[in-house]
Amino acid sequence: MAKPEGPTIGVKLFVDKEKKKVLFAESDKEFVDVIFSFLTMPLGTIVRLLDKQSQMGCLDQLYNSVEDLNLEYFQTSACKAMLLKPLNAASGHCCRLKINVDGSVPRVVYVCKDTSCSALSDNAFSSFPGTVCKCGKVMESIGQCPKYDGGTETAAASCSEDGVFVKGCLKFIVTDDLQVAPASTSLMMSVFEKFGVLDPAVLEQQVLQFSSEKITCLLKRLLTSKQPLTDHYFEAPVPQDDASLEALVQNLNPKQENEGQEMPGNLKIRVLQTKDDSALLYAEVGVDFVDSLFSLLSIPLGSAIKLYGQCSAKGCLGNVYRSIDGSVQEFVREECQSLLLDPKLPPFFGCCASKILQVDELAPRELTIKACFVCFKSLGFSGCSLCHGYYNSNYVFVKCGNMVKSIKLCEANPKQKGGCEKGEVYVSRKANFLVTDDLRVLPLSLASTVKIVSDSKIQTSNLVVKEITLTKSKVMELQRAVLLLSRNILSSVLLHPKKNKKLHHYHRMY
Ligand SMILES: [Zn+2]
Ligand SMILES: [Zn+2]
């Protein structure tokens, strides 16, 4: 039997075949909704969807580091899952998209299955495997929560003429560099003028069908090209990550409201560098520094663009963001504007990076179960009715003696273990780490340090260890470099703060 094909979204492209250029696309709200939904996606989700070839700075590298680190280096095993498969706080909206390339909806519910658990009265559940109950046992899956299937929501949305994020039934124009606006003649004319189209009759109109797979390819184009529609249509090869340092841009210094303000707990790191500041081999760091890097994976794309103006050195997703804030604003549903321009984090995803980026987190979720907790633990969602079982018509409960037949489950902090930690950081406090200049994060071991020093071919007499205290604005500079640079991140920010504009002066030493 042939595999059933998934949904597709038709988009009409206006192509100048002679100049090999797509001028713009005309689309319905479904396509615009999908493009907008990228802003709600956590950076780690994008890295995962693009198979660690996102070319967003060195996030691919960071993602690899999280994957390669043993579970013992995280507070709980849930922490690793949260970084590798972060949740989208807007998943309730995204599951109504015609094509949702990130299928991770928080459906599976985990509870401590011990029916005589010492923390029974907490009524705790989690959305992540590996969450630890207060009694010390690891929570296990109790199945999928029917409420998150999204079936009823889909029906409700299709009755309305509004889209998921945009409203009304109008057509949109999407330019080759992803500026989005309601379709209008004046806008079309200005595009014609800009690209020297004297006779629109030379333009060919082509309708492309975007499947889920093609949308994912398009996402990659949006991160790596300034003309993603042209490159998609003419199937241009995706540029290799050339890591051209010139791409690192004029203003590596973000808005500095807290100039010089030291991080809570003084983020001190030690770097091994050359005495003449020409190269940095690695930094020896503690948990807070590693956490500030790793937790970037849980940050929504829109939040990164909001603070830093862009999320990759080459792409054009910043234009999507600015369109929502400008040309297309009045056609974005009011309640969705902050969802896209100022996305929030799911419960318990608050972290070092989100504090710096000022991304708020949603309150923990609650789930109402029509059964007592003991029955729910042993019977799951489908067995809830058995908690209400009767014997004859005497209203004597035989299946379950508990009188409380409906409970609110409260979401537990997946980062917390035994209640001693505050449950903010992902990484275990018991370890020290080594971070290479290209942002490979490893547990600190003498074997790795010796290898890096010997690979560098720099004489040890030219090397020196320096201690650096990172201020908040330095950490912000680092974050921005993580998004834009794929190499030499630490040295660019820590050794050459004044020379950022001419980073190509700096040659790789190893
Ligand atoms: Zn328990
Ligand atoms: Zn019961």
Short mmCIF file of C-alpha atoms and ligand atoms in Angstrom, two decimals:
data_model
loop_
_atom_site.label_atom_id
_atom_site.label_comp_id
_atom_site.label_asym_id
_atom_site.label_seq_id
_atom_site.Cartn_x
_atom_site.Cartn_y
_atom_site.Cartn_z
CA MET A 1 0.00 0.00 0.00
CA ALA A 2 1.33 3.41 -0.90
CA LYS A 3 2.35 5.58 2.00
CA PRO A 4 -0.34 8.22 2.57
CA GLU A 5 1.02 11.60 1.70
CA GLY A 6 0.99 14.32 4.29
CA PRO A 7 -0.62 17.72 3.80
CA THR A 8 0.99 20.26 1.51
CA ILE A 9 0.71 24.03 1.27
CA GLY A 10 0.55 25.66 -2.15
CA VAL A 11 2.56 28.85 -2.69
CA LYS A 12 2.65 30.84 -5.93
CA LEU A 13 6.11 32.09 -6.88
CA PHE A 14 6.74 34.94 -9.34
CA VAL A 15 9.93 33.98 -11.11
CA ASP A 16 12.21 35.96 -13.40
CA LYS A 17 13.78 33.02 -15.25
CA GLU A 18 16.25 35.16 -17.14
CA LYS A 19 17.73 36.64 -14.01
CA LYS A 20 17.24 33.39 -12.11
CA LYS A 21 15.44 35.18 -9.37
CA VAL A 22 12.22 34.63 -7.44
CA LEU A 23 10.83 38.11 -6.86
CA PHE A 24 8.18 37.21 -4.35
CA ALA A 25 5.59 34.66 -3.38
CA GLU A 26 1.86 35.02 -3.01
CA SER A 27 0.43 32.80 -0.31
CA ASP A 28 -2.53 32.09 1.91
CA LYS A 29 -2.41 32.35 5.66
CA GLU A 30 -1.36 28.69 6.08
CA PHE A 31 2.11 29.36 4.67
CA VAL A 32 2.58 32.57 6.65
CA ASP A 33 1.49 30.78 9.84
CA VAL A 34 4.15 28.13 9.30
CA ILE A 35 6.86 30.75 8.69
CA PHE A 36 5.79 32.66 11.80
CA SER A 37 5.79 29.50 13.90
CA PHE A 38 9.57 29.23 13.46
CA LEU A 39 9.88 32.14 15.92
CA THR A 40 8.27 30.08 18.66
CA MET A 41 10.66 27.16 18.22
CA PRO A 42 13.44 26.59 20.75
CA LEU A 43 16.89 26.83 19.15
CA GLY A 44 17.61 23.23 20.14
CA THR A 45 14.53 22.06 18.25
CA ILE A 46 15.78 23.75 15.09
CA VAL A 47 19.19 22.13 15.49
CA ARG A 48 17.48 18.75 15.91
CA LEU A 49 15.11 19.19 12.96
CA LEU A 50 18.04 20.14 10.72
CA ASP A 51 20.06 17.17 11.91
CA LYS A 52 22.72 19.33 13.56
CA GLN A 53 23.40 21.18 10.28
CA SER A 54 21.56 24.36 11.22
CA GLN A 55 24.67 26.54 10.83
CA MET A 56 23.33 28.79 13.57
CA GLY A 57 26.65 29.94 14.99
CA CYS A 58 28.06 27.06 16.98
CA LEU A 59 24.77 25.72 18.31
CA ASP A 60 25.24 22.49 16.34
CA GLN A 61 28.49 21.99 18.20
CA LEU A 62 26.86 22.76 21.56
CA TYR A 63 24.08 20.30 20.81
CA ASN A 64 26.68 17.62 20.07
CA SER A 65 28.37 18.36 23.39
CA VAL A 66 25.11 17.84 25.28
CA GLU A 67 24.49 14.59 23.41
CA ASP A 68 27.98 13.29 24.17
CA LEU A 69 27.99 14.16 27.89
CA ASN A 70 27.18 11.28 30.20
CA LEU A 71 23.97 11.48 32.24
CA GLU A 72 26.04 11.75 35.43
CA TYR A 73 27.00 15.31 34.42
CA PHE A 74 23.38 16.49 34.58
CA GLN A 75 21.25 17.20 37.65
CA THR A 76 18.71 14.60 36.49
CA SER A 77 18.41 12.59 33.30
CA ALA A 78 15.38 14.76 32.50
CA CYS A 79 17.77 17.73 32.18
CA LYS A 80 19.50 16.18 29.20
CA ALA A 81 16.15 15.44 27.55
CA MET A 82 15.02 19.04 28.15
CA LEU A 83 18.05 20.37 26.27
CA LEU A 84 17.97 17.87 23.40
CA LYS A 85 14.20 17.94 22.96
CA PRO A 86 13.07 21.24 24.44
CA LEU A 87 9.35 21.95 24.51
CA ASN A 88 7.73 24.80 22.66
CA ALA A 89 5.62 26.98 24.97
CA ALA A 90 3.34 27.71 21.98
CA SER A 91 2.83 24.04 21.07
CA GLY A 92 -0.91 24.46 21.67
CA HIS A 93 -0.93 26.85 18.71
CA CYS A 94 1.62 25.02 16.59
CA CYS A 95 -0.30 21.74 16.70
CA ARG A 96 -3.05 23.52 14.72
CA LEU A 97 -0.71 24.47 11.87
CA LYS A 98 -1.47 22.83 8.55
CA ILE A 99 2.11 21.55 8.64
CA ASN A 100 3.86 21.37 12.00
CA VAL A 101 7.43 20.21 11.44
CA ASP A 102 8.09 19.97 15.18
CA GLY A 103 5.74 17.25 16.35
CA SER A 104 6.85 17.36 19.99
CA VAL A 105 3.70 18.16 21.91
CA PRO A 106 3.85 17.51 25.68
CA ARG A 107 1.46 14.56 25.57
CA VAL A 108 3.11 11.81 27.55
CA VAL A 109 2.62 12.16 31.29
CA TYR A 110 5.09 10.74 33.80
CA VAL A 111 4.29 9.95 37.44
CA CYS A 112 5.88 8.08 40.32
CA LYS A 113 4.19 4.69 40.05
CA ASP A 114 4.68 3.77 43.70
CA THR A 115 1.13 3.69 45.09
CA SER A 116 2.46 4.11 48.64
CA CYS A 117 4.86 6.90 47.66
CA SER A 118 5.85 9.15 50.58
CA ALA A 119 5.13 12.22 48.41
CA LEU A 120 1.69 10.99 47.30
CA SER A 121 -0.03 14.16 48.50
CA ASP A 122 2.08 16.27 46.11
CA ASN A 123 0.04 14.92 43.18
CA ALA A 124 3.11 15.44 41.02
CA PHE A 125 3.45 14.69 37.32
CA SER A 126 6.05 15.58 34.72
CA SER A 127 6.28 15.98 30.96
CA PHE A 128 9.82 14.61 30.85
CA PRO A 129 11.24 11.12 31.21
CA GLY A 130 13.81 10.93 33.99
CA THR A 131 12.09 13.33 36.40
CA VAL A 132 12.72 12.33 40.01
CA CYS A 133 9.82 12.11 42.48
CA LYS A 134 10.39 13.66 45.92
CA CYS A 135 10.44 10.13 47.31
CA GLY A 136 13.55 9.51 45.23
CA LYS A 137 12.08 7.19 42.60
CA VAL A 138 12.23 8.02 38.93
CA MET A 139 8.86 8.86 37.37
CA GLU A 140 7.56 6.55 34.65
CA SER A 141 5.23 7.01 31.71
CA ILE A 142 1.52 6.61 32.44
CA GLY A 143 0.58 7.12 28.79
CA GLN A 144 -0.62 9.95 26.60
CA CYS A 145 -2.87 12.58 28.02
CA PRO A 146 -6.00 12.63 25.82
CA LYS A 147 -6.34 16.38 26.37
CA TYR A 148 -3.21 17.07 24.34
CA ASP A 149 -4.36 15.23 21.23
CA GLY A 150 -5.51 18.55 19.87
CA GLY A 151 -8.47 17.02 18.02
CA THR A 152 -11.14 19.35 19.35
CA GLU A 153 -8.90 22.38 18.99
CA THR A 154 -8.29 21.63 15.32
CA ALA A 155 -12.00 21.43 14.68
CA ALA A 156 -12.60 24.72 16.47
CA ALA A 157 -9.91 26.48 14.45
CA SER A 158 -11.07 25.25 11.07
CA CYS A 159 -14.52 26.71 11.71
CA SER A 160 -13.04 30.14 11.99
CA GLU A 161 -11.71 32.12 9.09
CA ASP A 162 -8.68 33.10 11.13
CA GLY A 163 -5.42 31.23 10.86
CA VAL A 164 -3.29 30.11 13.76
CA PHE A 165 -1.37 33.37 14.12
CA VAL A 166 -2.79 35.57 11.35
CA LYS A 167 -6.37 36.67 10.95
CA GLY A 168 -8.76 37.00 8.05
CA CYS A 169 -8.67 35.40 4.63
CA LEU A 170 -6.44 37.75 2.75
CA LYS A 171 -3.47 36.91 0.56
CA PHE A 172 0.04 37.70 1.64
CA ILE A 173 3.12 38.71 -0.26
CA VAL A 174 6.39 37.19 0.90
CA THR A 175 9.52 38.72 -0.62
CA ASP A 176 12.59 36.71 -1.46
CA ASP A 177 14.27 37.90 1.73
CA LEU A 178 11.20 36.95 3.77
CA GLN A 179 9.53 40.25 4.41
CA VAL A 180 5.86 39.52 4.86
CA ALA A 181 3.02 41.93 4.12
CA PRO A 182 -0.61 41.81 3.03
CA ALA A 183 -0.71 41.54 -0.78
CA SER A 184 -1.06 44.96 -2.40
CA THR A 185 -0.46 46.50 -5.80
CA SER A 186 1.80 49.22 -4.49
CA LEU A 187 4.05 46.73 -2.76
CA MET A 188 4.21 44.61 -5.92
CA MET A 189 5.12 47.67 -7.97
CA SER A 190 7.90 48.63 -5.59
CA VAL A 191 9.38 45.12 -5.87
CA PHE A 192 9.21 45.41 -9.68
CA GLU A 193 11.01 48.72 -9.49
CA LYS A 194 13.65 47.43 -7.11
CA PHE A 195 14.53 44.52 -9.41
CA GLY A 196 14.15 46.39 -12.68
CA VAL A 197 11.11 44.52 -13.98
CA LEU A 198 9.75 46.69 -16.80
CA ASP A 199 7.21 44.21 -18.13
CA PRO A 200 5.62 41.88 -15.57
CA ALA A 201 4.68 39.57 -18.43
CA VAL A 202 8.23 38.20 -18.41
CA LEU A 203 7.55 36.76 -14.95
CA GLU A 204 6.51 33.15 -14.76
CA GLN A 205 4.02 32.13 -12.11
CA GLN A 206 4.69 28.76 -10.56
CA VAL A 207 2.77 27.08 -7.78
CA LEU A 208 4.98 25.04 -5.48
CA GLN A 209 3.56 22.50 -3.06
CA PHE A 210 5.38 22.57 0.27
CA SER A 211 5.31 19.27 2.16
CA SER A 212 6.58 18.88 5.71
CA GLU A 213 9.95 17.82 4.33
CA LYS A 214 10.15 20.86 2.02
CA ILE A 215 9.20 23.20 4.86
CA THR A 216 12.13 21.82 6.86
CA CYS A 217 14.43 22.45 3.86
CA LEU A 218 13.04 25.96 3.61
CA LEU A 219 13.79 26.54 7.31
CA LYS A 220 17.40 25.71 6.61
CA ARG A 221 17.41 28.18 3.69
CA LEU A 222 16.00 30.87 5.97
CA LEU A 223 18.98 30.40 8.27
CA THR A 224 21.65 30.29 5.60
CA SER A 225 20.52 32.53 2.73
CA LYS A 226 19.42 36.07 2.09
CA GLN A 227 17.30 34.86 -0.86
CA PRO A 228 15.78 31.61 0.38
CA LEU A 229 12.90 31.45 -2.14
CA THR A 230 15.24 31.84 -5.12
CA ASP A 231 17.65 29.28 -3.71
CA HIS A 232 14.81 26.89 -2.97
CA TYR A 233 13.23 27.23 -6.41
CA PHE A 234 16.49 26.94 -8.37
CA GLU A 235 17.76 24.28 -5.96
CA ALA A 236 21.00 26.13 -5.27
CA PRO A 237 23.40 24.13 -3.12
CA VAL A 238 23.17 25.08 0.54
CA PRO A 239 26.39 26.96 1.27
CA GLN A 240 28.86 25.13 3.44
CA ASP A 241 29.48 26.71 6.76
CA ASP A 242 32.40 28.87 5.72
CA ALA A 243 32.62 30.48 9.13
CA SER A 244 33.84 33.63 7.49
CA LEU A 245 34.75 35.77 10.40
CA GLU A 246 33.94 38.92 8.51
CA ALA A 247 30.35 37.83 8.83
CA LEU A 248 30.68 38.60 12.47
CA VAL A 249 29.47 41.95 12.00
CA GLN A 250 29.81 45.37 13.24
CA ASN A 251 27.96 45.31 16.47
CA LEU A 252 28.94 42.39 18.54
CA ASN A 253 28.14 44.60 21.48
CA PRO A 254 24.49 44.23 22.35
CA LYS A 255 22.49 46.87 24.13
CA GLN A 256 24.26 47.29 27.39
CA GLU A 257 21.82 48.22 30.07
CA ASN A 258 23.78 46.48 32.74
CA GLU A 259 27.25 47.49 31.74
CA GLY A 260 29.79 46.01 34.04
CA GLN A 261 27.25 44.32 36.23
CA GLU A 262 28.74 41.13 37.55
CA MET A 263 26.86 37.88 37.24
CA PRO A 264 25.28 36.49 40.37
CA GLY A 265 27.90 34.35 42.02
CA ASN A 266 30.65 35.93 39.90
CA LEU A 267 31.09 33.84 36.81
CA LYS A 268 34.81 33.22 37.04
CA ILE A 269 36.60 31.20 34.41
CA ARG A 270 40.25 30.35 33.77
CA VAL A 271 41.59 30.41 30.26
CA LEU A 272 44.73 28.92 28.82
CA GLN A 273 46.00 31.38 26.24
CA THR A 274 49.17 32.59 24.58
CA LYS A 275 51.08 35.33 26.35
CA ASP A 276 50.65 37.67 23.36
CA ASP A 277 46.83 37.27 23.30
CA SER A 278 46.96 35.73 19.83
CA ALA A 279 45.18 32.50 20.72
CA LEU A 280 43.04 30.91 23.36
CA LEU A 281 43.21 27.15 23.76
CA TYR A 282 40.43 26.45 26.19
CA ALA A 283 38.65 27.66 29.28
CA GLU A 284 38.33 25.78 32.54
CA VAL A 285 34.84 26.53 33.81
CA GLY A 286 32.24 25.61 36.41
CA VAL A 287 28.63 24.61 36.10
CA ASP A 288 27.20 28.14 35.77
CA PHE A 289 29.20 28.95 32.67
CA VAL A 290 28.32 25.64 30.99
CA ASP A 291 24.69 26.15 31.95
CA SER A 292 24.65 29.60 30.37
CA LEU A 293 25.75 27.99 27.10
CA PHE A 294 23.66 24.80 27.12
CA SER A 295 20.47 26.55 28.16
CA LEU A 296 20.57 28.60 24.93
CA LEU A 297 19.17 25.47 23.28
CA SER A 298 15.87 25.96 25.11
CA ILE A 299 15.53 29.63 24.11
CA PRO A 300 12.89 30.34 21.43
CA LEU A 301 14.22 31.72 18.18
CA GLY A 302 12.05 34.83 18.51
CA SER A 303 13.61 35.69 21.89
CA ALA A 304 17.11 35.49 20.44
CA ILE A 305 16.14 37.77 17.54
CA LYS A 306 14.40 40.16 19.92
CA LEU A 307 17.58 40.80 21.88
CA TYR A 308 20.29 40.28 19.29
CA GLY A 309 18.50 41.27 16.07
CA GLN A 310 19.41 38.05 14.32
CA CYS A 311 19.99 34.40 15.06
CA SER A 312 22.49 33.42 12.40
CA ALA A 313 25.10 35.33 10.46
CA LYS A 314 23.65 34.67 7.02
CA GLY A 315 19.92 34.11 7.17
CA CYS A 316 16.91 36.39 6.96
CA LEU A 317 14.62 35.30 9.79
CA GLY A 318 15.15 38.70 11.36
CA ASN A 319 13.00 40.08 8.51
CA VAL A 320 10.13 37.78 9.51
CA TYR A 321 10.37 39.10 13.05
CA ARG A 322 10.42 42.73 11.90
CA SER A 323 7.44 42.15 9.57
CA ILE A 324 5.33 41.00 12.50
CA ASP A 325 6.37 44.11 14.34
CA GLY A 326 5.65 46.25 11.28
CA SER A 327 4.16 45.68 7.84
CA VAL A 328 1.90 42.79 8.78
CA GLN A 329 1.23 43.64 12.43
CA GLU A 330 -2.44 44.51 12.13
CA PHE A 331 -3.12 41.14 10.50
CA VAL A 332 -1.58 39.15 13.31
CA ARG A 333 -4.10 38.09 15.96
CA GLU A 334 -3.63 40.33 19.00
CA GLU A 335 -3.22 37.45 21.41
CA CYS A 336 -0.50 35.98 19.20
CA GLN A 337 1.74 39.00 18.82
CA SER A 338 3.59 38.49 22.07
CA LEU A 339 3.69 34.75 21.39
CA LEU A 340 5.79 35.52 18.31
CA LEU A 341 7.68 38.68 19.27
CA ASP A 342 8.31 37.88 22.92
CA PRO A 343 7.95 34.10 23.21
CA LYS A 344 7.94 32.51 26.64
CA LEU A 345 9.50 29.35 27.96
CA PRO A 346 7.55 26.29 29.06
CA PRO A 347 7.39 25.71 32.83
CA PHE A 348 10.76 25.03 34.50
CA PHE A 349 12.78 25.94 31.42
CA GLY A 350 13.92 29.16 33.08
CA CYS A 351 17.68 29.15 33.27
CA CYS A 352 20.82 31.23 33.21
CA ALA A 353 20.44 32.09 29.52
CA SER A 354 16.79 33.06 29.87
CA LYS A 355 17.59 35.43 32.74
CA ILE A 356 20.15 37.21 30.62
CA LEU A 357 17.79 37.29 27.64
CA GLN A 358 14.87 38.26 29.89
CA VAL A 359 12.63 35.45 28.67
CA ASP A 360 9.83 34.65 31.10
CA GLU A 361 8.64 31.15 31.80
CA LEU A 362 5.03 29.95 31.97
CA ALA A 363 3.52 28.80 35.27
CA PRO A 364 3.54 25.03 35.88
CA ARG A 365 0.63 23.20 34.28
CA GLU A 366 -2.17 21.44 36.09
CA LEU A 367 -4.03 18.35 34.97
CA THR A 368 -7.40 17.36 36.35
CA ILE A 369 -7.92 13.62 36.68
CA LYS A 370 -11.32 12.07 37.35
CA ALA A 371 -9.95 9.49 39.76
CA CYS A 372 -7.94 9.23 42.95
CA PHE A 373 -4.16 9.36 42.52
CA VAL A 374 -3.66 5.74 43.61
CA CYS A 375 -6.05 4.42 40.92
CA PHE A 376 -4.53 6.74 38.35
CA LYS A 377 -1.04 5.48 39.17
CA SER A 378 -2.03 1.87 38.63
CA LEU A 379 -4.62 2.26 35.84
CA GLY A 380 -3.64 5.35 33.86
CA PHE A 381 -5.94 7.64 31.88
CA SER A 382 -8.08 4.85 30.46
CA GLY A 383 -8.76 3.24 33.84
CA CYS A 384 -10.02 6.34 35.64
CA SER A 385 -13.63 5.10 35.57
CA LEU A 386 -12.68 2.02 37.61
CA CYS A 387 -11.98 4.32 40.56
CA HIS A 388 -15.73 5.01 40.56
CA GLY A 389 -16.78 1.35 40.55
CA TYR A 390 -19.83 0.27 42.60
CA TYR A 391 -21.01 -2.94 44.18
CA ASN A 392 -24.71 -3.65 43.55
CA SER A 393 -26.80 -0.54 44.06
CA ASN A 394 -25.61 0.16 47.59
CA TYR A 395 -23.09 2.74 46.46
CA VAL A 396 -20.33 0.87 48.24
CA PHE A 397 -16.97 1.41 46.58
CA VAL A 398 -15.24 -1.86 46.05
CA LYS A 399 -12.62 -0.98 43.48
CA CYS A 400 -11.34 1.91 45.50
CA GLY A 401 -11.96 3.13 49.03
CA ASN A 402 -10.72 6.63 48.41
CA MET A 403 -13.50 9.20 48.73
CA VAL A 404 -11.71 11.86 46.67
CA LYS A 405 -12.56 11.07 43.09
CA SER A 406 -11.05 14.01 41.29
CA ILE A 407 -7.60 15.47 41.75
CA LYS A 408 -5.45 18.18 40.29
CA LEU A 409 -2.04 16.96 39.27
CA CYS A 410 0.72 19.55 39.58
CA GLU A 411 3.70 19.67 37.27
CA ALA A 412 6.95 18.84 39.07
CA ASN A 413 10.29 20.46 38.34
CA PRO A 414 12.19 17.98 36.16
CA LYS A 415 15.50 19.60 37.07
CA GLN A 416 15.03 19.01 40.77
CA LYS A 417 16.47 16.06 42.62
CA GLY A 418 15.39 15.40 46.19
CA GLY A 419 14.52 19.00 46.93
CA CYS A 420 17.99 20.11 48.01
CA GLU A 421 18.81 22.08 44.87
CA LYS A 422 16.79 25.06 43.70
CA GLY A 423 16.23 23.25 40.44
CA GLU A 424 17.43 25.90 38.02
CA VAL A 425 20.60 24.57 36.46
CA TYR A 426 20.74 21.63 34.09
CA VAL A 427 24.30 20.60 34.76
CA SER A 428 25.58 18.80 37.86
CA ARG A 429 27.36 20.96 40.42
CA LYS A 430 29.85 18.22 41.09
CA ALA A 431 31.79 18.64 37.87
CA ASN A 432 34.20 21.02 36.20
CA PHE A 433 34.32 21.43 32.47
CA LEU A 434 36.61 22.38 29.67
CA VAL A 435 35.32 24.57 26.84
CA THR A 436 37.39 24.83 23.67
CA ASP A 437 37.61 28.02 21.65
CA ASP A 438 35.12 26.47 19.20
CA LEU A 439 32.76 25.72 22.06
CA ARG A 440 33.16 22.02 22.42
CA VAL A 441 32.23 21.28 26.04
CA LEU A 442 33.93 18.34 27.76
CA PRO A 443 34.36 17.16 31.33
CA LEU A 444 37.65 18.54 32.60
CA SER A 445 40.32 15.85 32.35
CA LEU A 446 44.08 16.10 32.08
CA ALA A 447 44.00 13.80 29.07
CA SER A 448 41.87 16.29 27.11
CA THR A 449 43.92 19.29 28.20
CA VAL A 450 47.20 17.61 27.20
CA LYS A 451 45.74 16.75 23.80
CA ILE A 452 44.54 20.30 23.14
CA VAL A 453 47.91 21.77 24.13
CA SER A 454 49.85 19.32 21.99
CA ASP A 455 47.47 19.73 19.01
CA SER A 456 47.93 23.49 19.18
CA LYS A 457 51.67 23.17 18.40
CA ILE A 458 52.26 26.14 20.66
CA GLN A 459 55.22 25.88 23.00
CA THR A 460 54.13 25.67 26.59
CA SER A 461 56.56 28.47 27.47
CA ASN A 462 54.36 30.81 25.41
CA LEU A 463 51.22 29.86 27.30
CA VAL A 464 49.74 31.41 30.37
CA VAL A 465 46.67 30.73 32.53
CA LYS A 466 44.52 33.77 33.22
CA GLU A 467 41.50 34.15 35.45
CA ILE A 468 38.64 36.18 34.01
CA THR A 469 35.54 37.41 35.83
CA LEU A 470 32.64 37.65 33.41
CA THR A 471 30.25 40.55 33.70
CA LYS A 472 26.71 40.33 32.46
CA SER A 473 27.51 42.29 29.32
CA LYS A 474 30.42 39.94 28.59
CA VAL A 475 28.10 36.96 28.88
CA MET A 476 25.70 38.68 26.48
CA GLU A 477 28.52 39.24 24.03
CA LEU A 478 29.38 35.58 24.31
CA GLN A 479 25.78 34.56 23.72
CA ARG A 480 25.63 36.65 20.62
CA ALA A 481 28.89 35.21 19.37
CA VAL A 482 27.48 31.71 19.96
CA LEU A 483 24.62 32.55 17.59
CA LEU A 484 26.79 34.14 14.91
CA LEU A 485 30.20 32.50 14.93
CA SER A 486 31.02 28.89 14.35
CA ARG A 487 34.66 29.15 15.39
CA ASN A 488 36.94 31.04 17.78
CA ILE A 489 34.09 32.17 19.95
CA LEU A 490 35.96 32.54 23.23
CA SER A 491 39.00 34.26 21.76
CA SER A 492 36.85 36.67 19.73
CA VAL A 493 35.04 37.86 22.81
CA LEU A 494 37.64 37.48 25.53
CA LEU A 495 40.93 38.30 23.82
CA HIS A 496 39.98 40.75 21.11
CA PRO A 497 37.06 42.74 22.38
CA LYS A 498 38.23 45.86 20.56
CA LYS A 499 39.11 44.07 17.37
CA ASN A 500 35.80 42.36 16.81
CA LYS A 501 35.27 44.25 13.60
CA LYS A 502 38.44 42.87 12.12
CA LEU A 503 38.35 39.35 13.33
CA HIS A 504 39.94 38.10 10.17
CA HIS A 505 43.22 39.47 11.48
CA TYR A 506 43.17 36.57 13.79
CA HIS A 507 44.39 33.30 12.34
CA ARG A 508 43.58 29.92 13.61
CA MET A 509 46.50 28.57 15.57
CA TYR A 510 45.41 24.95 15.71
ZN ZN B 1 7.24 8.91 44.68
ZN ZN B 2 -9.48 5.40 43.31
#
